[in-house]
PDB file of C-alpha atoms and ligand atoms in Angstrom:
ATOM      1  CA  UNK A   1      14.570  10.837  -4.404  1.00  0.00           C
ATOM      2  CA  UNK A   2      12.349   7.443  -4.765  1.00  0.00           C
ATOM      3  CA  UNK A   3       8.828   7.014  -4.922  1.00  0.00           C
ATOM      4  CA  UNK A   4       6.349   4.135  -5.164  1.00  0.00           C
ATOM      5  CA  UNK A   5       3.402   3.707  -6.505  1.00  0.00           C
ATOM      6  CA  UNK A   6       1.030   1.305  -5.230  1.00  0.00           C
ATOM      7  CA  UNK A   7      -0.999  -0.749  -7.605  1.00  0.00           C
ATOM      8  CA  UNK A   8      -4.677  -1.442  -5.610  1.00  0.00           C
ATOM      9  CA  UNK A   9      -6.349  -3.935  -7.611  1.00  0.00           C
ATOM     10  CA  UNK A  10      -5.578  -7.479  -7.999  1.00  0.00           C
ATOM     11  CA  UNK A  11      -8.876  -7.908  -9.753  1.00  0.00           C
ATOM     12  CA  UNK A  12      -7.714 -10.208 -12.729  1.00  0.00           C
ATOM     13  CA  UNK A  13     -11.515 -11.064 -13.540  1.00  0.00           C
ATOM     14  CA  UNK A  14     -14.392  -9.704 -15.043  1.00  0.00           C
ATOM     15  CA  UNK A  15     -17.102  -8.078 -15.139  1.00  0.00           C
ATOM     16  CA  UNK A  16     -17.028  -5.500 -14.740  1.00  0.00           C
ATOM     17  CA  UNK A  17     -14.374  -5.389 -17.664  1.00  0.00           C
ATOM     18  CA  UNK A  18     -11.661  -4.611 -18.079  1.00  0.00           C
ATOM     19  CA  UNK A  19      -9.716  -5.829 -15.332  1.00  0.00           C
ATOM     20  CA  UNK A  20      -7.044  -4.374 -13.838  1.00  0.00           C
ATOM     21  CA  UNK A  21      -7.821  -0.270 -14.167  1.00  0.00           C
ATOM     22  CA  UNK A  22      -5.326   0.439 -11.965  1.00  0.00           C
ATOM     23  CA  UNK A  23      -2.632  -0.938 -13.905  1.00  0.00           C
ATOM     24  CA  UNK A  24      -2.942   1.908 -16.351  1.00  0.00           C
ATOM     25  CA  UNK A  25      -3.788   4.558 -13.507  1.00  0.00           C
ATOM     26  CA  UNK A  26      -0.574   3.332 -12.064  1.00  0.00           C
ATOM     27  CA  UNK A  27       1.430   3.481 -15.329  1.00  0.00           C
ATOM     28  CA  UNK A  28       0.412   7.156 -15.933  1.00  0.00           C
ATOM     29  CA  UNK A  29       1.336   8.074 -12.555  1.00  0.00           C
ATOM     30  CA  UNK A  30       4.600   7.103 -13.628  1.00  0.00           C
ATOM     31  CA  UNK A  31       4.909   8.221 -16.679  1.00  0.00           C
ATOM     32  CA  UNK A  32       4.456  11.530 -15.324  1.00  0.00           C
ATOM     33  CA  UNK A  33       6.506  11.085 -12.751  1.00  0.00           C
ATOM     34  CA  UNK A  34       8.999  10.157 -14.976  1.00  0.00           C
ATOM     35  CA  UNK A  35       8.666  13.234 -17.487  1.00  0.00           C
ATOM     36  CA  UNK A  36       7.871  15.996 -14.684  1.00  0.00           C
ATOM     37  CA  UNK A  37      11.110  14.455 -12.624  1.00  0.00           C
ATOM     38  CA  UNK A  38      13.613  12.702 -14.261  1.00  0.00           C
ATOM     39  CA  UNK A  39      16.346  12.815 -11.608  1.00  0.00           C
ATOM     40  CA  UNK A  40      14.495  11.049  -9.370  1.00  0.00           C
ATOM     41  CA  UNK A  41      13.361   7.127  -9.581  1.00  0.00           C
ATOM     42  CA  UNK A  42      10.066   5.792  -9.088  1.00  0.00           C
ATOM     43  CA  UNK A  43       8.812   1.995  -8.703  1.00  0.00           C
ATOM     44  CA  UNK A  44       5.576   0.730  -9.378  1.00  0.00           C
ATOM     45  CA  UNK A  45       4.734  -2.294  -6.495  1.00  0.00           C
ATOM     46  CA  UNK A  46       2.173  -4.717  -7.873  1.00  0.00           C
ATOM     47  CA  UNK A  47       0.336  -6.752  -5.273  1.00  0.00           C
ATOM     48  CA  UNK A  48       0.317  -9.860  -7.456  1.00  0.00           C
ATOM     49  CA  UNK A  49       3.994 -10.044  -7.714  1.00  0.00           C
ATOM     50  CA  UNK A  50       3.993 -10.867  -4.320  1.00  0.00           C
ATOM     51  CA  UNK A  51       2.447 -13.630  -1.983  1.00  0.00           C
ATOM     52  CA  UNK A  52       2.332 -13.003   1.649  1.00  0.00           C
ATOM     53  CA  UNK A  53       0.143 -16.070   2.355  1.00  0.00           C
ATOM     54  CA  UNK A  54      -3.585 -16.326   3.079  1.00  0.00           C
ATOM     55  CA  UNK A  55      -3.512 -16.273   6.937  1.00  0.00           C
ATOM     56  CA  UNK A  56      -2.384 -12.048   8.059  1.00  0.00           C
ATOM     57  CA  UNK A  57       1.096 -12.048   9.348  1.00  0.00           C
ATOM     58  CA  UNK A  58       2.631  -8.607   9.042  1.00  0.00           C
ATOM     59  CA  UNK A  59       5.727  -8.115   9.120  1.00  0.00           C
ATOM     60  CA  UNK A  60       6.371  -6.983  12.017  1.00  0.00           C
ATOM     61  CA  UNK A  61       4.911 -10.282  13.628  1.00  0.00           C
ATOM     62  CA  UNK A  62       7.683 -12.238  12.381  1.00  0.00           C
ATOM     63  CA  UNK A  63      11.227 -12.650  14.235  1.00  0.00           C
ATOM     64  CA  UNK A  64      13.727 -10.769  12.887  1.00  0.00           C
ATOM     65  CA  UNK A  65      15.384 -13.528  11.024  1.00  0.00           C
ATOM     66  CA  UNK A  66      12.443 -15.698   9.890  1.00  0.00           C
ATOM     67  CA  UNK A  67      10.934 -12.672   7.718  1.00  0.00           C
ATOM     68  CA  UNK A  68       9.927 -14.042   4.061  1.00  0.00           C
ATOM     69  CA  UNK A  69      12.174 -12.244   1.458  1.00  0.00           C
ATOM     70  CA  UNK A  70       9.920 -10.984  -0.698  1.00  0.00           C
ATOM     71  CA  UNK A  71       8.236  -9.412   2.724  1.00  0.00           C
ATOM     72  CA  UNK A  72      11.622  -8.027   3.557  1.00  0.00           C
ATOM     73  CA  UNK A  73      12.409  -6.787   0.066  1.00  0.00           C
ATOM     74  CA  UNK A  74       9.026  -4.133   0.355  1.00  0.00           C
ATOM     75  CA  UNK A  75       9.292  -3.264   3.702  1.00  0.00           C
ATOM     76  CA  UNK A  76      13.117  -1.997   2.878  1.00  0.00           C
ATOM     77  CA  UNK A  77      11.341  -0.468  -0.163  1.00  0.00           C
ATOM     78  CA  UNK A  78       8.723   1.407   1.571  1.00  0.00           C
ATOM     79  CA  UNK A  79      11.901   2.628   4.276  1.00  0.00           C
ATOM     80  CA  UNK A  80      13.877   4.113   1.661  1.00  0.00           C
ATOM     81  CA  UNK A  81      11.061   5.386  -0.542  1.00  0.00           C
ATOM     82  CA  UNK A  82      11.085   9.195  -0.176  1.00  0.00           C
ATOM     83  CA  UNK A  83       6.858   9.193  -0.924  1.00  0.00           C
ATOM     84  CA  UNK A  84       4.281   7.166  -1.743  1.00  0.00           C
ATOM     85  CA  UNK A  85       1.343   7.091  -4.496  1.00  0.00           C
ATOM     86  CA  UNK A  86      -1.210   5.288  -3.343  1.00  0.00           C
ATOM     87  CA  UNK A  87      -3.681   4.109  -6.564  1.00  0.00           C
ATOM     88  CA  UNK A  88      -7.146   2.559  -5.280  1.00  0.00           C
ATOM     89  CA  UNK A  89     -10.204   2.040  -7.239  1.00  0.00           C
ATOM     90  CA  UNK A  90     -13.167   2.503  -5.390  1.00  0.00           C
ATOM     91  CA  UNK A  91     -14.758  -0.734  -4.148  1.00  0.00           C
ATOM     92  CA  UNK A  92     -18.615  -0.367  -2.619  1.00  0.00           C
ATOM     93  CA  UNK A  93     -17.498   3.447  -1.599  1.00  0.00           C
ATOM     94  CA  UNK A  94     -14.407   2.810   0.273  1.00  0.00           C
ATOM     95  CA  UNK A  95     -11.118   1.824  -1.110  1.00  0.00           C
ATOM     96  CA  UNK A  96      -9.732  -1.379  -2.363  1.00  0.00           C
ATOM     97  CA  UNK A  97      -9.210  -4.309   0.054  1.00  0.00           C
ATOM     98  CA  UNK A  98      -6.508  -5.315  -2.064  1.00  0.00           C
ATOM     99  CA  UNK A  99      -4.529  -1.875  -1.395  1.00  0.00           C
ATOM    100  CA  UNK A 100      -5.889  -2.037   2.574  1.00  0.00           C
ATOM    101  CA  UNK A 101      -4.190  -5.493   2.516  1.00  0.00           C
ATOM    102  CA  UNK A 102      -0.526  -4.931   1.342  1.00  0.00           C
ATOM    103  CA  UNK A 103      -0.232  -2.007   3.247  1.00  0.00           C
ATOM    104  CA  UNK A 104      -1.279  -3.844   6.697  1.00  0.00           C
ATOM    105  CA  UNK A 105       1.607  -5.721   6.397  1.00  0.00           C
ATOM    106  CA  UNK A 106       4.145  -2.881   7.047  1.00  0.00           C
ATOM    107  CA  UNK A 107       4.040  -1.050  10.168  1.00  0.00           C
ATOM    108  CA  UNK A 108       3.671   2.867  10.323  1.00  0.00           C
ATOM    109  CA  UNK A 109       7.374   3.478  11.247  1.00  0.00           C
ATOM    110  CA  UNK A 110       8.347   2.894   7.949  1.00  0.00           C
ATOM    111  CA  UNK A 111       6.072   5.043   5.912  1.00  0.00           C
ATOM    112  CA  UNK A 112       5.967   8.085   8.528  1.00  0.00           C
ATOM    113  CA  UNK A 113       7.632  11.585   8.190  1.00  0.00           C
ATOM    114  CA  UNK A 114       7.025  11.279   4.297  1.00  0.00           C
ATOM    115  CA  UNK A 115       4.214  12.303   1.953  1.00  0.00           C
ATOM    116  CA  UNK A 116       1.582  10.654   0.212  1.00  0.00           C
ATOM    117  CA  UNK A 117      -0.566  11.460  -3.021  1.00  0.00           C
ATOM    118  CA  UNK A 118      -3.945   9.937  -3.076  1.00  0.00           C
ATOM    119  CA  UNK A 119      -5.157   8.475  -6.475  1.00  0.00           C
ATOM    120  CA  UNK A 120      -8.599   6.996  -7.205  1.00  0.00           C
ATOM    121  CA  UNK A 121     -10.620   5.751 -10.067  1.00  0.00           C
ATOM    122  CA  UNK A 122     -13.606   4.178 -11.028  1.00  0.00           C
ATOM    123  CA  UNK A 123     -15.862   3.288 -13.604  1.00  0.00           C
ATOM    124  CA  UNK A 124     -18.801   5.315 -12.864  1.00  0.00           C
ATOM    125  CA  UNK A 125     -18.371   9.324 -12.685  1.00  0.00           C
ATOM    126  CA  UNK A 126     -17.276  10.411  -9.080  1.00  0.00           C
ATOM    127  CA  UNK A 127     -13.790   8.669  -9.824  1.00  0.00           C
ATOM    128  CA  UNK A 128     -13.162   7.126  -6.498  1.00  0.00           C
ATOM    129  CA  UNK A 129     -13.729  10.100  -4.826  1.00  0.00           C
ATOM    130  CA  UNK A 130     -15.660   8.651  -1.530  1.00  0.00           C
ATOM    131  CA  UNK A 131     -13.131   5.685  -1.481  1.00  0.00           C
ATOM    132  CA  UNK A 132     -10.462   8.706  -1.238  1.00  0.00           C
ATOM    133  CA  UNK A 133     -12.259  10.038   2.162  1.00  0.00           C
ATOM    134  CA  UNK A 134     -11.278   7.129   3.851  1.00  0.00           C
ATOM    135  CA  UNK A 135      -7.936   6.699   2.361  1.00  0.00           C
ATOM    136  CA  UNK A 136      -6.794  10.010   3.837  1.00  0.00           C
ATOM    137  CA  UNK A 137      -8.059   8.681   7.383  1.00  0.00           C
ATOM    138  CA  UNK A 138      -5.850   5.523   7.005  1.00  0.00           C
ATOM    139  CA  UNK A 139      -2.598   7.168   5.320  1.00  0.00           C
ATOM    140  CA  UNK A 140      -3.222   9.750   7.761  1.00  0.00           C
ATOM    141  CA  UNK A 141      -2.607   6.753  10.711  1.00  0.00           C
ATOM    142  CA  UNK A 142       0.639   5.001   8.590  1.00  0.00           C
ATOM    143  CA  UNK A 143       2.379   8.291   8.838  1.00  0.00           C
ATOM    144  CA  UNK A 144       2.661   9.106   5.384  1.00  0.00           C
ATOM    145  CA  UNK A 145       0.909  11.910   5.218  1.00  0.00           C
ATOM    146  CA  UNK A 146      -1.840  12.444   2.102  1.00  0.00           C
ATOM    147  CA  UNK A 147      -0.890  16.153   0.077  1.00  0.00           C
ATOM    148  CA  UNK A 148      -3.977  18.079  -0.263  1.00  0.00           C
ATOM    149  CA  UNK A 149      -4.690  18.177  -3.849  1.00  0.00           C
ATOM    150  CA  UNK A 150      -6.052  14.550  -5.369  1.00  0.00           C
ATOM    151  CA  UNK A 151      -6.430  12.931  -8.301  1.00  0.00           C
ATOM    152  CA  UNK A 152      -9.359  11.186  -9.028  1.00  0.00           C
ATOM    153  CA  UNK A 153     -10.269   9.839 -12.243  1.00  0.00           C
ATOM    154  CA  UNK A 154     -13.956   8.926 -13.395  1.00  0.00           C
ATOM    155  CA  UNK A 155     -14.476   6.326 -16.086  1.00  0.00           C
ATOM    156  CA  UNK A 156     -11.339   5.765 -16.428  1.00  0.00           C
ATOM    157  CA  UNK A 157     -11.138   2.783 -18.802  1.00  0.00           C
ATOM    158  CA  UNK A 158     -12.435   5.233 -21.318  1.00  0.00           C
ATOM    159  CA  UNK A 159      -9.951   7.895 -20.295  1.00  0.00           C
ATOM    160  CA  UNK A 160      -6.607   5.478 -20.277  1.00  0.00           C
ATOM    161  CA  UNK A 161      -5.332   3.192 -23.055  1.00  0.00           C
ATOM    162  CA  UNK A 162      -3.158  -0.074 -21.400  1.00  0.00           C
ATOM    163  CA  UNK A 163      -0.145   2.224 -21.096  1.00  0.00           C
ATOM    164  CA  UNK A 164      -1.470   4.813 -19.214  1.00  0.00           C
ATOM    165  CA  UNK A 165      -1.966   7.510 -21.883  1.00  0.00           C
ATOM    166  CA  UNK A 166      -5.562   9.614 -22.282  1.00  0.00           C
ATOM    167  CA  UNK A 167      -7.317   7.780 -25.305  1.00  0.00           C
ATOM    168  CA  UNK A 168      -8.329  10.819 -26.473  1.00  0.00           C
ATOM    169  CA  UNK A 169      -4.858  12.559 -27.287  1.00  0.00           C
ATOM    170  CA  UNK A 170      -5.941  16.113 -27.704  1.00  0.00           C
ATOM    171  CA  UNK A 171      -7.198  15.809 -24.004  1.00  0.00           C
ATOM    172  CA  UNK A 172      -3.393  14.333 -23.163  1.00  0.00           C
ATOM    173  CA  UNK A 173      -1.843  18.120 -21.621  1.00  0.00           C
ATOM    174  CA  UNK A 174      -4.967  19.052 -20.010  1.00  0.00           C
ATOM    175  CA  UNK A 175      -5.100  15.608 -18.150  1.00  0.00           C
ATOM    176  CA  UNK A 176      -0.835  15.801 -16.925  1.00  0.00           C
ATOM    177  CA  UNK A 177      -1.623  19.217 -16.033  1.00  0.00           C
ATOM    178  CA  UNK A 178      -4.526  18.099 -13.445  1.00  0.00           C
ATOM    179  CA  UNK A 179      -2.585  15.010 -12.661  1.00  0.00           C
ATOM    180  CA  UNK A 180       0.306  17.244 -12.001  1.00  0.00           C
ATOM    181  CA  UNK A 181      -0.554  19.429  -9.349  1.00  0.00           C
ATOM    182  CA  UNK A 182      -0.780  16.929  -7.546  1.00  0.00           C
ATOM    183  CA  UNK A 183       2.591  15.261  -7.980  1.00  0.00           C
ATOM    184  CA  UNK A 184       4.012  18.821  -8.034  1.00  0.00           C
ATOM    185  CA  UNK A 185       2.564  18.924  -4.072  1.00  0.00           C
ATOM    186  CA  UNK A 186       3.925  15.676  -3.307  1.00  0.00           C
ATOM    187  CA  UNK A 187       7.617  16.424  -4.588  1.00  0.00           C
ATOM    188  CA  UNK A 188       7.603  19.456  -2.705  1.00  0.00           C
ATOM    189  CA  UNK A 189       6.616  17.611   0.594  1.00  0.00           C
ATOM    190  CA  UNK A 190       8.918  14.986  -0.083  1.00  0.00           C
ATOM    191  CA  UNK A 191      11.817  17.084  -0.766  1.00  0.00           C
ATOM    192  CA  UNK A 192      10.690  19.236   2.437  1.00  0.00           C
ATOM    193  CA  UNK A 193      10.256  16.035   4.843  1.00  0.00           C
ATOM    194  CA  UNK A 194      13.368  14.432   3.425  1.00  0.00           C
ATOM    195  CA  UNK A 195      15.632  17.902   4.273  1.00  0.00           C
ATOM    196  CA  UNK A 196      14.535  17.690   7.975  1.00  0.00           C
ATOM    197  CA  UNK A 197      14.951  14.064   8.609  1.00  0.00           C
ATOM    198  CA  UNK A 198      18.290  14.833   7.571  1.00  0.00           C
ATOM    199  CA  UNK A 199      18.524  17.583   9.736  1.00  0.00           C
ATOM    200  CA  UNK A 200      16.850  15.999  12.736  1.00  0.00           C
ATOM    201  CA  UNK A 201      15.836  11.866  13.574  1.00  0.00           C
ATOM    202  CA  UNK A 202      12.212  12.259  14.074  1.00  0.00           C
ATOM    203  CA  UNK A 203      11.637   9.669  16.367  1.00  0.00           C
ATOM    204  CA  UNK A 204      14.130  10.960  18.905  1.00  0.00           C
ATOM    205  CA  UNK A 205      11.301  12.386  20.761  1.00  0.00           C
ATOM    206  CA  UNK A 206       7.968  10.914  19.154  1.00  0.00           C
ATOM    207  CA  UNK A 207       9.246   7.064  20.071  1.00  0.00           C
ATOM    208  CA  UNK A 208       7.854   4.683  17.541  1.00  0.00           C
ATOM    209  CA  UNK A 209       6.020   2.352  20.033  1.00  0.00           C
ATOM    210  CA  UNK A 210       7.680  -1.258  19.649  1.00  0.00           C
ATOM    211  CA  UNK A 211       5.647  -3.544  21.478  1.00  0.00           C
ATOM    212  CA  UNK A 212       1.679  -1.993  21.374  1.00  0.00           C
ATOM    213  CA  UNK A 213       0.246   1.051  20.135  1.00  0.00           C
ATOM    214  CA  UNK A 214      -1.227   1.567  23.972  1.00  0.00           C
ATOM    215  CA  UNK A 215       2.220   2.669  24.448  1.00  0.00           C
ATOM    216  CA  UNK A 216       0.699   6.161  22.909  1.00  0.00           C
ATOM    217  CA  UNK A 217      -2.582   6.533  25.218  1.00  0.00           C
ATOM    218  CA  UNK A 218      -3.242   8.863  27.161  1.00  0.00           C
ATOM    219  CA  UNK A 219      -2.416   8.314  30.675  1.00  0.00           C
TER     220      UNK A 219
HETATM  221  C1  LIG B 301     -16.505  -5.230  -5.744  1.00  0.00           C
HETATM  222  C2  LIG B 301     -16.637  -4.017  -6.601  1.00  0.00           C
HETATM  223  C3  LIG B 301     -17.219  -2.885  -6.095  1.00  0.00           C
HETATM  224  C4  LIG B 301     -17.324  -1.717  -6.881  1.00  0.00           C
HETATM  225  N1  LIG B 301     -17.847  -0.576  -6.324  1.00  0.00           N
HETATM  226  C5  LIG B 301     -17.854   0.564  -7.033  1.00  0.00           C
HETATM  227  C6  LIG B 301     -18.276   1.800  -6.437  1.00  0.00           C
HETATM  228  O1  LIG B 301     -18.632   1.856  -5.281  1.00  0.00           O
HETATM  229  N2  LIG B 301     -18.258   2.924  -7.201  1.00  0.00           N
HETATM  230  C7  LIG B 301     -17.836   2.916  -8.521  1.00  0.00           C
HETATM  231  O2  LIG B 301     -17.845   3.962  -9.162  1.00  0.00           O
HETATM  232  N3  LIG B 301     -17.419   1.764  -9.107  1.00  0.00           N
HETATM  233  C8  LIG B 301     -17.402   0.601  -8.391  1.00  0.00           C
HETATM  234  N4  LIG B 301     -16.949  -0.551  -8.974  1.00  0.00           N
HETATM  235  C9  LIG B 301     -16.478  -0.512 -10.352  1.00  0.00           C
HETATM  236  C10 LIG B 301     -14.981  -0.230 -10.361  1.00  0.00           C
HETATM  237  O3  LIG B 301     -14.731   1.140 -10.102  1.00  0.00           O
HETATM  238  C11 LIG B 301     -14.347  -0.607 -11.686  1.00  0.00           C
HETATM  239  O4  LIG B 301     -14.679  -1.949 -11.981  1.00  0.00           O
HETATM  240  C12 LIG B 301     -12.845  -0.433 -11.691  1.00  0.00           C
HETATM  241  O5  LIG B 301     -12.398  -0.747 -12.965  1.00  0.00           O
HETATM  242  C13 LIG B 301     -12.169  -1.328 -10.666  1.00  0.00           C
HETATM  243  O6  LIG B 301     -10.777  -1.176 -10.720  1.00  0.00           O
HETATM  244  P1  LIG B 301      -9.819  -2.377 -11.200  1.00  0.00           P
HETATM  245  O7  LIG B 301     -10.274  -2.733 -12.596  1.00  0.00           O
HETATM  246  O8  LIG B 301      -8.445  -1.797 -11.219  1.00  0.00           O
HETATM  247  O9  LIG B 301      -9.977  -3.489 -10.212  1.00  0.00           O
HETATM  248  C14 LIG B 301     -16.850  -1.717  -8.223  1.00  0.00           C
HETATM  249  C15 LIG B 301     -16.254  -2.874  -8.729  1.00  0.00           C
HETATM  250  C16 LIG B 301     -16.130  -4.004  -7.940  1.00  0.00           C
HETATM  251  C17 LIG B 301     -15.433  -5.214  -8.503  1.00  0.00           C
END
């Protein structure tokens, strides 16, 4: 199987330093990935190796032939990933614009009928944990559905060196066995969801809607 993990932060400056937590939240996510499951392949997707533009333009707003490559190259990413971890630090008590943006630019038919693992951090000590409300909300609405268990990580620059491994080295098991559970829920899901879109095309009843979402209301 193939997973991503999304990078949330594009926050090169500072304060509050460092910058860029959630490049080493992100690389423990897959280092663990990595070690826990090494048959499958996961991808980390960092926001600032692409450039959609400043003006919003999803993707799905563009003709077919006049989508941007590196536009194309995600969205055919995010259709054959087999999950999703989503890594946000919390940003005034919600999650990161940054994260909010890349993912607006993909519609919900290509993350649906697959799981999603929730992943938040912060400086102070709740470790994203009310940006992670409202990140279950809008995964929840993408399709890609969040697993139960999270994994939230308070002051995390003191937790995580630059290459996503717990500073504190004696604390390294206990930290991949919390992290773990709840990679362990998203395999599980993933595996699940990816047996029965096998065994049956979703969206031979539940039409994705093509043109506007009204064409789900209620009559
Ligand atoms: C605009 C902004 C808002 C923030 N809001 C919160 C917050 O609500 N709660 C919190 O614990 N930390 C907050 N912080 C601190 C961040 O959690 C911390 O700086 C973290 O490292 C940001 O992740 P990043 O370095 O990957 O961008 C905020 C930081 C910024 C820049």
């Amino acid at each position: 199987m193939y997973f991503l993990v999304f990078l949330g932060s594009v926050r090169e400056s500072t304060p509050p330093k460092p910058a860029r937590i959630g490049m080493r939240v992100s690389r423990a996510c897959v280092r663990l990935l990595e070690q826990s499951y090494p048959q499958h392949t996961v991808e980390l997707i960092d926001p600032l190796e692409y450039d959609f533009g400043d003006i919003f333009k999803p993707e799905f707003a563009y003709r077919r032939s006049q989508v941007p490559n590196q536009m194309e190259s995600l969205a055919k990413k995010i259709q054959d990933a087999d999950g999703y971890i989503m890594v946000s630090p919390e940003y005034n008590h919600s999650m990161s614009p940054a994260l909010a943006n890349l993912l607006n630019h993909f519609g919900s038919s290509r993350f649906s009928y697959k799981p999603s693992a929730i992943v938040t951090y912060s400086a102070g000590q709740w470790g994203g944990a009310r940006a992670a409300v409202n990140m279950r909300t809008f995964l929840s609405e993408l399709g890609c559905l969040p697993v139960s268990a999270m994994i939230h990580l308070p002051k995390a620059a003191q937790v995580l060196d630059e290459n996503g491994f717990v500073v504190n080295a004696s604390e390294q098991s206990e930290w991949d066995e919390y992290m773990n559970r709840t990679l362990h829920q998203l395999l599980w899901w993933a595996q699940g969801a990816a047996l029965q879109r096998e065994r049956q095309d979703p969206t031979k009843k539940a039409k994705v809607f093509s043109k506007d979402p009204s064409q789900r209301n209620a009559p």
